[in-house]
Short mmCIF file of C-alpha atoms in Angstrom, two decimals:
data_model
loop_
_atom_site.label_atom_id
_atom_site.label_comp_id
_atom_site.label_asym_id
_atom_site.label_seq_id
_atom_site.Cartn_x
_atom_site.Cartn_y
_atom_site.Cartn_z
CA MET A 1124 13.78 -45.14 -8.11
CA SER A 1125 13.47 -42.50 -5.69
CA PHE A 1126 12.06 -39.17 -5.85
CA PRO A 1127 13.01 -37.43 -2.38
CA CYS A 1128 12.87 -33.69 -2.78
CA TYR A 1129 10.11 -33.99 -5.39
CA ILE A 1130 7.61 -36.34 -3.65
CA LEU A 1131 8.30 -33.75 -0.20
CA LYS A 1132 6.97 -30.95 -2.52
CA ALA A 1133 3.81 -33.02 -3.45
CA GLU A 1134 3.08 -34.17 -0.10
CA ASN A 1135 2.96 -30.66 0.58
CA LYS A 1136 0.57 -30.18 -1.71
CA MET A 1137 -1.38 -33.12 -1.12
CA GLY A 1138 -4.92 -33.03 -2.75
CA ILE A 1139 -4.25 -29.64 -4.40
CA LEU A 1140 -5.02 -31.38 -7.88
CA SER A 1141 -7.85 -33.56 -6.46
CA GLY A 1142 -10.51 -34.28 -8.77
CA LYS A 1143 -8.54 -32.48 -12.08
CA HIS A 1144 -7.80 -35.07 -15.08
CA ILE A 1145 -4.67 -34.30 -17.10
CA VAL A 1146 -3.19 -36.03 -20.12
CA LEU A 1147 0.51 -36.46 -19.92
CA GLY A 1148 1.93 -36.70 -23.20
CA ILE A 1149 5.54 -38.29 -23.51
CA THR A 1150 7.58 -38.33 -26.42
CA GLY A 1151 10.74 -39.98 -27.76
CA GLY A 1152 13.79 -38.21 -26.14
CA ILE A 1153 16.24 -38.61 -23.34
CA ALA A 1154 14.41 -36.21 -21.15
CA ALA A 1155 11.59 -38.89 -20.90
CA TYR A 1156 13.26 -39.95 -17.62
CA LYS A 1157 12.21 -36.89 -15.96
CA SER A 1158 8.20 -37.51 -17.05
CA VAL A 1159 8.16 -40.39 -14.41
CA THR A 1160 8.83 -38.03 -11.80
CA LEU A 1161 6.46 -35.33 -13.21
CA LEU A 1162 3.55 -37.99 -12.91
CA ARG A 1163 4.44 -38.88 -9.42
CA LEU A 1164 4.16 -35.41 -8.60
CA LEU A 1165 0.88 -35.06 -10.32
CA VAL A 1166 -0.73 -38.41 -8.72
CA LYS A 1167 0.75 -37.47 -5.50
CA ALA A 1168 -1.17 -34.14 -5.60
CA GLY A 1169 -4.36 -35.98 -6.35
CA ALA A 1170 -4.69 -35.79 -10.07
CA GLU A 1171 -5.73 -38.45 -12.16
CA VAL A 1172 -3.36 -39.05 -15.12
CA GLN A 1173 -3.69 -40.86 -18.22
CA VAL A 1174 -0.33 -41.21 -20.03
CA VAL A 1175 -0.47 -41.07 -23.71
CA ILE A 1176 2.94 -41.91 -25.16
CA THR A 1177 4.38 -42.04 -28.69
CA PRO A 1178 6.18 -45.16 -30.19
CA SER A 1179 9.57 -43.74 -29.94
CA GLY A 1180 8.77 -42.53 -26.51
CA LYS A 1181 8.50 -46.45 -25.21
CA GLU A 1182 12.39 -46.63 -26.41
CA PHE A 1183 13.30 -44.54 -23.22
CA ILE A 1184 10.56 -45.26 -20.77
CA THR A 1185 8.62 -48.59 -20.72
CA PRO A 1186 4.68 -48.50 -20.10
CA VAL A 1187 5.13 -50.84 -17.26
CA THR A 1188 6.84 -48.20 -15.11
CA LEU A 1189 4.36 -45.41 -16.14
CA ALA A 1190 0.98 -47.57 -15.55
CA ALA A 1191 2.51 -48.73 -12.09
CA LEU A 1192 2.90 -45.04 -11.22
CA SER A 1193 -0.50 -43.64 -12.93
CA GLY A 1194 -2.57 -46.77 -12.18
CA LYS A 1195 -4.06 -46.60 -15.74
CA PRO A 1196 -2.80 -48.27 -18.63
CA VAL A 1197 -0.77 -46.35 -20.73
CA VAL A 1198 -2.05 -45.16 -24.05
CA SER A 1199 0.06 -45.44 -27.32
CA GLU A 1200 -1.51 -47.17 -30.04
CA PHE A 1201 -4.99 -46.37 -31.81
CA PHE A 1202 -6.21 -49.68 -30.83
CA SER A 1203 -4.95 -52.79 -28.73
CA ALA A 1204 -3.51 -55.49 -31.07
CA ASN A 1205 -4.79 -58.41 -28.99
CA THR A 1206 -8.48 -57.17 -28.29
CA GLY A 1207 -9.16 -54.83 -30.84
CA GLU A 1208 -9.97 -52.29 -28.21
CA TRP A 1209 -10.30 -48.47 -29.62
CA HIS A 1210 -8.58 -45.75 -27.82
CA SER A 1211 -10.76 -42.81 -28.53
CA HIS A 1212 -8.44 -39.42 -28.81
CA VAL A 1213 -11.86 -37.68 -28.69
CA ASP A 1214 -13.02 -39.07 -25.37
CA LEU A 1215 -9.60 -38.30 -23.92
CA GLY A 1216 -9.61 -34.87 -25.23
CA LEU A 1217 -13.09 -34.44 -23.70
CA TRP A 1218 -12.26 -36.00 -20.22
CA ALA A 1219 -9.14 -34.02 -19.69
CA ASP A 1220 -8.67 -30.66 -17.81
CA LEU A 1221 -5.14 -29.90 -19.20
CA MET A 1222 -2.96 -31.58 -21.30
CA VAL A 1223 0.72 -31.68 -20.64
CA ILE A 1224 3.78 -32.71 -23.25
CA ALA A 1225 6.62 -33.27 -21.77
CA PRO A 1226 9.26 -33.79 -23.05
CA ALA A 1227 7.85 -32.39 -26.59
CA THR A 1228 10.57 -33.42 -29.10
CA ALA A 1229 11.46 -31.23 -32.35
CA SER A 1230 9.36 -33.87 -34.36
CA THR A 1231 6.41 -33.47 -31.99
CA ILE A 1232 6.22 -29.96 -32.02
CA GLY A 1233 6.31 -29.94 -35.90
CA LYS A 1234 3.42 -32.59 -36.13
CA MET A 1235 1.42 -30.47 -33.58
CA ALA A 1236 2.38 -27.09 -35.55
CA ASN A 1237 1.14 -28.78 -38.87
CA GLY A 1238 -1.74 -30.86 -37.97
CA ILE A 1239 0.15 -34.19 -38.99
CA ALA A 1240 -2.08 -36.66 -36.87
CA ASP A 1241 0.27 -40.11 -37.25
CA ASN A 1242 0.15 -41.17 -33.69
CA MET A 1243 -2.18 -41.05 -30.79
CA LEU A 1244 -0.38 -38.33 -29.05
CA VAL A 1245 -0.69 -36.00 -31.87
CA THR A 1246 -4.36 -36.90 -32.63
CA THR A 1247 -5.17 -36.48 -28.84
CA TYR A 1248 -3.77 -32.84 -29.37
CA LEU A 1249 -5.84 -32.26 -32.30
CA SER A 1250 -8.99 -33.28 -30.39
CA ALA A 1251 -8.12 -31.47 -27.29
CA LYS A 1252 -10.86 -28.85 -25.90
CA GLU A 1253 -8.48 -28.43 -22.77
CA HIS A 1254 -5.38 -26.26 -22.41
CA VAL A 1255 -2.39 -27.60 -23.47
CA MET A 1256 1.30 -26.87 -22.27
CA ILE A 1257 4.32 -28.32 -23.99
CA ALA A 1258 8.00 -28.51 -22.52
CA PRO A 1259 10.14 -28.84 -25.37
CA ALA A 1260 13.39 -30.82 -25.14
CA MET A 1261 16.15 -31.25 -27.74
CA ASP A 1262 19.67 -30.50 -28.73
CA LEU A 1263 20.48 -26.77 -28.93
CA ASP A 1264 20.81 -26.78 -32.74
CA MET A 1265 17.60 -28.47 -33.31
CA MET A 1266 16.15 -25.90 -30.76
CA SER A 1267 17.56 -22.74 -32.51
CA HIS A 1268 16.76 -24.11 -36.18
CA PRO A 1269 14.16 -21.87 -37.71
CA SER A 1270 11.88 -24.65 -38.51
CA THR A 1271 11.36 -25.39 -34.67
CA VAL A 1272 11.49 -21.67 -33.83
CA ARG A 1273 8.38 -21.24 -36.64
CA ASN A 1274 6.68 -24.11 -35.16
CA LEU A 1275 6.75 -22.80 -31.55
CA LYS A 1276 5.91 -19.41 -32.60
CA THR A 1277 2.90 -21.10 -34.46
CA LEU A 1278 1.79 -23.40 -31.52
CA LYS A 1279 2.05 -20.22 -29.23
CA GLU A 1280 -0.28 -18.44 -31.60
CA ASP A 1281 -2.79 -21.42 -31.36
CA GLY A 1282 -2.46 -20.95 -27.60
CA VAL A 1283 -0.58 -23.29 -26.62
CA GLU A 1284 1.64 -22.44 -23.40
CA ILE A 1285 5.28 -23.36 -23.88
CA ILE A 1286 7.40 -24.26 -21.00
CA GLU A 1287 10.71 -22.90 -22.07
CA SER A 1288 13.56 -25.00 -22.08
CA ALA A 1289 16.35 -24.60 -19.90
CA SER A 1290 19.91 -24.08 -20.78
CA GLY A 1291 22.95 -26.68 -19.64
CA GLU A 1292 24.70 -29.79 -20.52
CA LEU A 1293 22.49 -31.63 -23.29
CA ALA A 1294 22.30 -35.26 -24.21
CA SER A 1295 25.37 -34.41 -26.75
CA HIS A 1296 27.51 -33.34 -24.12
CA LEU A 1297 27.06 -29.88 -25.87
CA VAL A 1298 26.06 -26.86 -23.65
CA GLY A 1299 23.15 -24.58 -24.55
CA LYS A 1300 19.60 -24.25 -24.31
CA GLY A 1301 17.16 -27.48 -25.09
CA ARG A 1302 17.02 -29.02 -21.66
CA MET A 1303 13.39 -29.78 -20.44
CA GLU A 1304 12.41 -27.86 -17.51
CA GLU A 1305 12.77 -29.60 -14.31
CA PRO A 1306 9.72 -31.60 -13.13
CA GLU A 1307 9.17 -29.61 -10.27
CA ARG A 1308 9.08 -26.47 -12.19
CA ILE A 1309 6.45 -27.87 -14.33
CA PHE A 1310 4.40 -29.14 -11.43
CA ASP A 1311 4.25 -25.54 -10.26
CA ARG A 1312 2.92 -24.49 -13.72
CA VAL A 1313 0.20 -27.14 -13.49
CA VAL A 1314 -1.13 -26.00 -9.99
CA ALA A 1315 -0.66 -22.34 -11.08
CA PHE A 1316 -2.84 -22.95 -13.88
CA PHE A 1317 -5.54 -24.89 -11.85
CA ASN A 1318 -5.51 -22.12 -8.98
CA LYS A 1319 -5.99 -19.20 -11.23
CA LYS A 1320 -8.97 -17.10 -10.53
CA LYS A 1321 -11.74 -15.24 -12.41
CA ASP A 1322 -11.11 -12.06 -10.18
CA LEU A 1323 -10.53 -9.50 -12.58
CA THR A 1324 -13.92 -10.25 -14.31
CA GLY A 1325 -15.12 -6.76 -15.57
CA LYS A 1326 -12.05 -5.05 -14.79
CA LYS A 1327 -10.53 -2.99 -17.62
CA VAL A 1328 -6.73 -2.93 -17.78
CA VAL A 1329 -4.06 -0.80 -19.84
CA ILE A 1330 -0.49 -2.13 -20.17
CA THR A 1331 2.49 -0.68 -21.69
CA ALA A 1332 5.22 -3.06 -22.95
CA GLY A 1333 8.42 -3.02 -24.71
CA PRO A 1334 10.88 -0.31 -25.64
CA THR A 1335 10.19 2.74 -27.88
CA TYR A 1336 12.61 3.53 -30.52
CA GLU A 1337 13.52 7.31 -31.08
CA LYS A 1338 14.30 7.88 -34.38
CA ILE A 1339 17.55 9.93 -35.60
CA ASP A 1340 17.03 9.48 -39.52
CA PRO A 1341 15.42 6.71 -41.44
CA VAL A 1342 17.64 3.91 -40.67
CA ARG A 1343 19.10 4.86 -36.85
CA PHE A 1344 17.30 5.48 -33.63
CA ILE A 1345 17.78 5.53 -29.96
CA GLY A 1346 16.24 2.47 -28.17
CA ASN A 1347 17.11 0.21 -25.51
CA TYR A 1348 17.20 -3.76 -25.02
CA SER A 1349 13.36 -4.40 -23.97
CA THR A 1350 12.13 -7.22 -25.46
CA GLY A 1351 8.39 -6.68 -23.87
CA LYS A 1352 8.52 -10.42 -22.51
CA MET A 1353 7.62 -9.01 -18.84
CA GLY A 1354 4.62 -6.60 -20.20
CA PHE A 1355 3.13 -9.38 -22.80
CA ALA A 1356 2.97 -12.01 -19.70
CA ILE A 1357 1.25 -9.82 -17.55
CA ALA A 1358 -1.27 -9.08 -20.24
CA GLU A 1359 -1.87 -12.57 -20.55
CA GLU A 1360 -2.36 -12.80 -16.90
CA CYS A 1361 -4.82 -10.35 -16.73
CA ALA A 1362 -6.77 -11.82 -19.67
CA GLU A 1363 -6.63 -15.16 -18.29
CA ARG A 1364 -8.19 -13.85 -14.92
CA GLY A 1365 -10.96 -12.34 -16.67
CA ALA A 1366 -10.18 -8.86 -17.61
CA ASP A 1367 -10.44 -6.96 -20.65
CA VAL A 1368 -6.61 -5.86 -21.63
CA VAL A 1369 -5.32 -2.99 -23.87
CA LEU A 1370 -1.98 -3.89 -24.46
CA VAL A 1371 0.02 -0.98 -26.02
CA ALA A 1372 3.50 -2.33 -27.38
CA GLY A 1373 6.51 -0.39 -28.43
CA PRO A 1374 8.56 -2.17 -31.55
CA VAL A 1375 8.81 -6.30 -30.11
CA ASN A 1376 8.54 -9.27 -31.68
CA ILE A 1377 5.94 -11.03 -29.64
CA THR A 1378 2.45 -12.30 -30.47
CA VAL A 1379 -0.67 -12.40 -28.48
CA SER A 1380 -3.60 -14.79 -28.90
CA HIS A 1381 -5.96 -14.28 -26.03
CA PRO A 1382 -9.36 -13.03 -27.10
CA ASN A 1383 -9.62 -10.63 -24.48
CA ILE A 1384 -6.30 -8.78 -25.39
CA GLN A 1385 -6.46 -5.53 -27.49
CA ARG A 1386 -3.28 -4.61 -28.82
CA ILE A 1387 -2.36 -1.18 -29.92
CA ASP A 1388 1.32 -0.91 -31.91
CA VAL A 1389 3.29 2.09 -31.38
CA GLY A 1390 6.77 3.11 -32.35
CA ASN A 1391 7.82 5.93 -30.06
CA ALA A 1392 7.35 7.41 -26.51
CA ARG A 1393 4.72 10.46 -27.84
CA GLU A 1394 2.75 7.64 -29.56
CA MET A 1395 2.65 5.43 -26.56
CA LEU A 1396 1.50 8.35 -24.64
CA ALA A 1397 -1.18 9.25 -26.97
CA ALA A 1398 -2.70 5.76 -27.30
CA VAL A 1399 -2.68 5.32 -23.42
CA GLU A 1400 -4.58 8.61 -22.97
CA THR A 1401 -7.42 7.09 -25.13
CA VAL A 1402 -7.79 4.48 -22.95
CA ALA A 1403 -6.74 5.46 -19.23
CA ALA A 1404 -9.57 7.11 -17.88
CA LYS A 1405 -11.78 3.97 -18.59
CA SER A 1406 -9.45 1.74 -17.08
CA ASP A 1407 -9.46 0.30 -13.40
CA ILE A 1408 -5.80 -0.69 -13.54
CA ALA A 1409 -2.72 0.68 -15.47
CA VAL A 1410 0.63 -1.34 -15.57
CA PHE A 1411 3.38 0.82 -16.83
CA SER A 1412 6.10 -1.89 -17.86
CA ALA A 1413 7.43 -0.49 -21.09
CA ALA A 1414 10.87 0.66 -21.19
CA VAL A 1415 10.29 4.29 -22.51
CA ALA A 1416 13.20 6.12 -23.71
CA ASP A 1417 13.78 9.03 -21.64
CA TYR A 1418 15.29 11.24 -24.63
CA ARG A 1419 14.53 11.58 -27.93
CA PRO A 1420 16.75 13.54 -30.80
CA GLN A 1421 15.56 17.13 -31.14
CA SER A 1422 15.98 16.96 -34.67
CA TYR A 1423 15.21 14.25 -37.42
CA SER A 1424 16.86 13.76 -40.41
CA ASP A 1425 14.71 12.78 -43.18
CA SER A 1426 17.62 11.36 -45.39
CA LYS A 1427 20.33 8.85 -44.23
CA ILE A 1428 23.03 10.99 -42.22
CA LYS A 1429 26.10 9.96 -44.14
CA ARG A 1430 29.55 9.45 -42.36
CA GLU A 1431 31.57 11.34 -45.18
CA GLY A 1432 33.27 14.70 -44.04
CA ILE A 1433 32.21 14.21 -40.65
CA ASP A 1434 34.71 13.34 -37.82
CA ASP A 1435 32.36 14.15 -34.75
CA MET A 1436 28.81 14.15 -34.64
CA GLU A 1437 26.84 15.80 -31.96
CA LEU A 1438 23.46 14.55 -31.35
CA ARG A 1439 21.23 16.99 -29.19
CA LEU A 1440 18.50 15.21 -26.91
CA ILE A 1441 15.53 16.32 -25.67
CA LYS A 1442 13.20 14.94 -23.07
CA ASN A 1443 10.26 12.52 -23.77
CA PRO A 1444 6.79 12.89 -21.96
CA ASP A 1445 6.77 10.61 -18.75
CA ILE A 1446 3.69 8.51 -19.36
CA ALA A 1447 3.13 6.95 -15.88
CA ALA A 1448 3.54 10.71 -14.36
CA ALA A 1449 1.05 11.93 -17.08
CA ILE A 1450 -1.58 9.29 -16.01
CA GLY A 1451 -0.96 9.97 -12.32
CA LYS A 1452 -1.79 13.40 -12.63
CA ILE A 1453 -5.22 12.42 -13.92
CA LYS A 1454 -5.45 9.46 -11.49
CA LYS A 1455 -9.24 8.87 -10.64
CA ALA A 1456 -10.44 7.42 -7.62
CA GLY A 1457 -9.95 3.73 -7.11
CA GLN A 1458 -7.79 3.55 -10.12
CA ILE A 1459 -4.66 1.62 -9.33
CA LEU A 1460 -1.31 2.61 -11.04
CA VAL A 1461 1.74 -0.03 -11.06
CA GLY A 1462 5.06 1.36 -12.46
CA PHE A 1463 8.32 -0.42 -12.82
CA ALA A 1464 11.73 0.44 -11.64
CA LEU A 1465 15.07 -0.48 -13.21
CA GLU A 1466 17.97 0.31 -11.32
CA THR A 1467 21.37 -0.34 -10.86
CA ASP A 1468 22.38 1.41 -7.61
CA ASN A 1469 20.28 2.87 -4.57
CA GLU A 1470 17.60 0.86 -5.73
CA ARG A 1471 15.11 0.85 -3.39
CA GLU A 1472 15.23 4.61 -2.47
CA ASN A 1473 15.07 5.46 -6.38
CA ALA A 1474 11.94 2.89 -6.73
CA LEU A 1475 10.11 4.80 -3.62
CA ARG A 1476 10.98 8.34 -4.86
CA LYS A 1477 9.38 7.22 -8.52
CA MET A 1478 6.27 5.74 -6.60
CA ARG A 1479 5.79 8.98 -4.75
CA ASN A 1480 6.49 11.22 -7.78
CA LYS A 1481 4.09 9.52 -10.13
CA ASN A 1482 1.40 8.76 -7.89
CA LEU A 1483 1.70 5.12 -8.17
CA ASP A 1484 0.23 2.48 -5.89
CA PHE A 1485 3.14 -0.01 -6.61
CA VAL A 1486 6.46 -0.27 -7.85
CA VAL A 1487 8.25 -3.47 -9.24
CA LEU A 1488 11.67 -2.85 -8.36
CA ASN A 1489 14.02 -5.06 -10.72
CA SER A 1490 17.56 -4.74 -10.60
CA LEU A 1491 20.26 -5.24 -13.59
CA ASN A 1492 22.60 -6.57 -10.88
CA ASP A 1493 20.84 -9.70 -10.67
CA LYS A 1494 21.75 -12.31 -13.16
CA GLY A 1495 18.95 -13.68 -15.46
CA ALA A 1496 16.46 -10.65 -14.63
CA CYS A 1497 15.58 -7.74 -16.58
CA PHE A 1498 15.85 -7.36 -20.36
CA GLY A 1499 16.31 -10.22 -22.99
CA THR A 1500 15.77 -13.07 -20.44
CA ASP A 1501 12.56 -15.38 -19.82
CA THR A 1502 13.06 -15.12 -16.05
CA ASN A 1503 12.89 -11.80 -13.58
CA LYS A 1504 13.68 -11.45 -10.16
CA ILE A 1505 11.35 -8.53 -8.66
CA THR A 1506 10.53 -6.62 -5.43
CA ILE A 1507 6.97 -4.98 -5.00
CA LEU A 1508 6.96 -1.91 -3.11
CA ASP A 1509 3.62 -0.43 -2.32
CA ALA A 1510 2.16 3.09 -1.17
CA GLY A 1511 1.12 1.89 2.38
CA GLY A 1512 4.99 0.77 3.22
CA GLY A 1513 4.43 -2.65 2.26
CA GLU A 1514 7.72 -4.83 0.63
CA ARG A 1515 7.68 -8.04 -1.13
CA ASN A 1516 10.38 -10.12 -2.32
CA PHE A 1517 10.39 -12.71 -4.55
CA GLU A 1518 12.86 -15.22 -6.05
CA LEU A 1519 14.18 -15.67 -9.57
CA LYS A 1520 11.36 -17.31 -11.59
CA ASP A 1521 9.83 -17.51 -14.95
CA LYS A 1522 8.14 -14.02 -16.31
CA ARG A 1523 4.45 -15.73 -16.36
CA LEU A 1524 4.97 -16.56 -12.68
CA VAL A 1525 6.45 -12.87 -11.84
CA ALA A 1526 3.03 -11.60 -13.73
CA LYS A 1527 0.88 -13.97 -11.36
CA ASP A 1528 2.88 -12.25 -8.43
CA ILE A 1529 2.26 -8.79 -9.51
CA ILE A 1530 -1.30 -9.25 -10.35
CA ASP A 1531 -1.69 -11.17 -6.87
CA ALA A 1532 -0.76 -7.88 -5.45
CA VAL A 1533 -2.97 -5.63 -7.48
CA VAL A 1534 -6.15 -8.06 -6.67
CA SER A 1535 -5.28 -7.84 -2.90
CA VAL A 1536 -6.10 -4.38 -2.93
CA LEU A 1537 -9.47 -4.90 -4.94
CA GLU A 1538 -10.51 -6.96 -2.50
#
């Protein structure tokens, strides 16, 4: 078996995980073959890896292969049948710096979410003191089933980092979401976790995220397609780096679990501005990632507007306040303001104009012309423009990694 492109990458990062202890959990899915590559990457980078495999996982990849690559006997059962040696899940939890479960099947995800400790892997997870990542892998119908969605939400709320599944051809030959993320990308997430610095300790950060909904009547509103994923990823990144974060969120269906994040939920642009104004003056950094509606209806109907007898309806709109511009006018010395520019044409020019007009230090430019970027996706492709004339372009990547790029740029100014 050969691993040419992955080994090359690991050799370029030789020793970067030296001294790190990682539990690699493998469950019973066809994607288990990818775990061999991930294991090789981790070991090549210097990590000490203990493989814990479920009984069904051994039907897809043999412990002999895994032991040969890791240099450690593979743990699967609570004790060795021949010697009676006990495998302590508590000791594993204390030994490890990180636990990665890849692939994570629907069954294992369900057991983790509900505390069903009927195998060594789930028991180790329940004893884990370290950070836990999982890379789900299953057929598209299982992935979209309400029980799986609910279990993943529970794990995320419990602090588990979900490495989102990719879309493509599955083992069933159907095409959709459910493929385990590629080993190289999981490896990158592991490296990013260990490279994370506490370089925002003591800093106060305010972040806006999601859309605003401007009501027409009790059942209708003006809004946009923003899901808030980018802003929430930035909030998590800042919190993990030691900042005290105030996250002002529009109507979104996302949860946060980090204790350093204080969430304020709002509905419309005026509510968002009022919330930001209460904390902006005390903040060292403000990130305006929300997709705020530029306009709102001039009048609001207390009762539902009926269509009967109305052939054509005119809706008069008035401007909403510009939150970034309002804070830019009262910007204090040393404060860093970051805005977002979502453009479809004249992208760079429009972004630079926004930065000047709103007194921003950075503008994060993204375009609707880039497939897989912007609204409703787990990925984004950005360009960071700064007030000093600098420009940094990034490839399409997961929004958690995009958040890291953005905050790295902010920290470079702080330093």
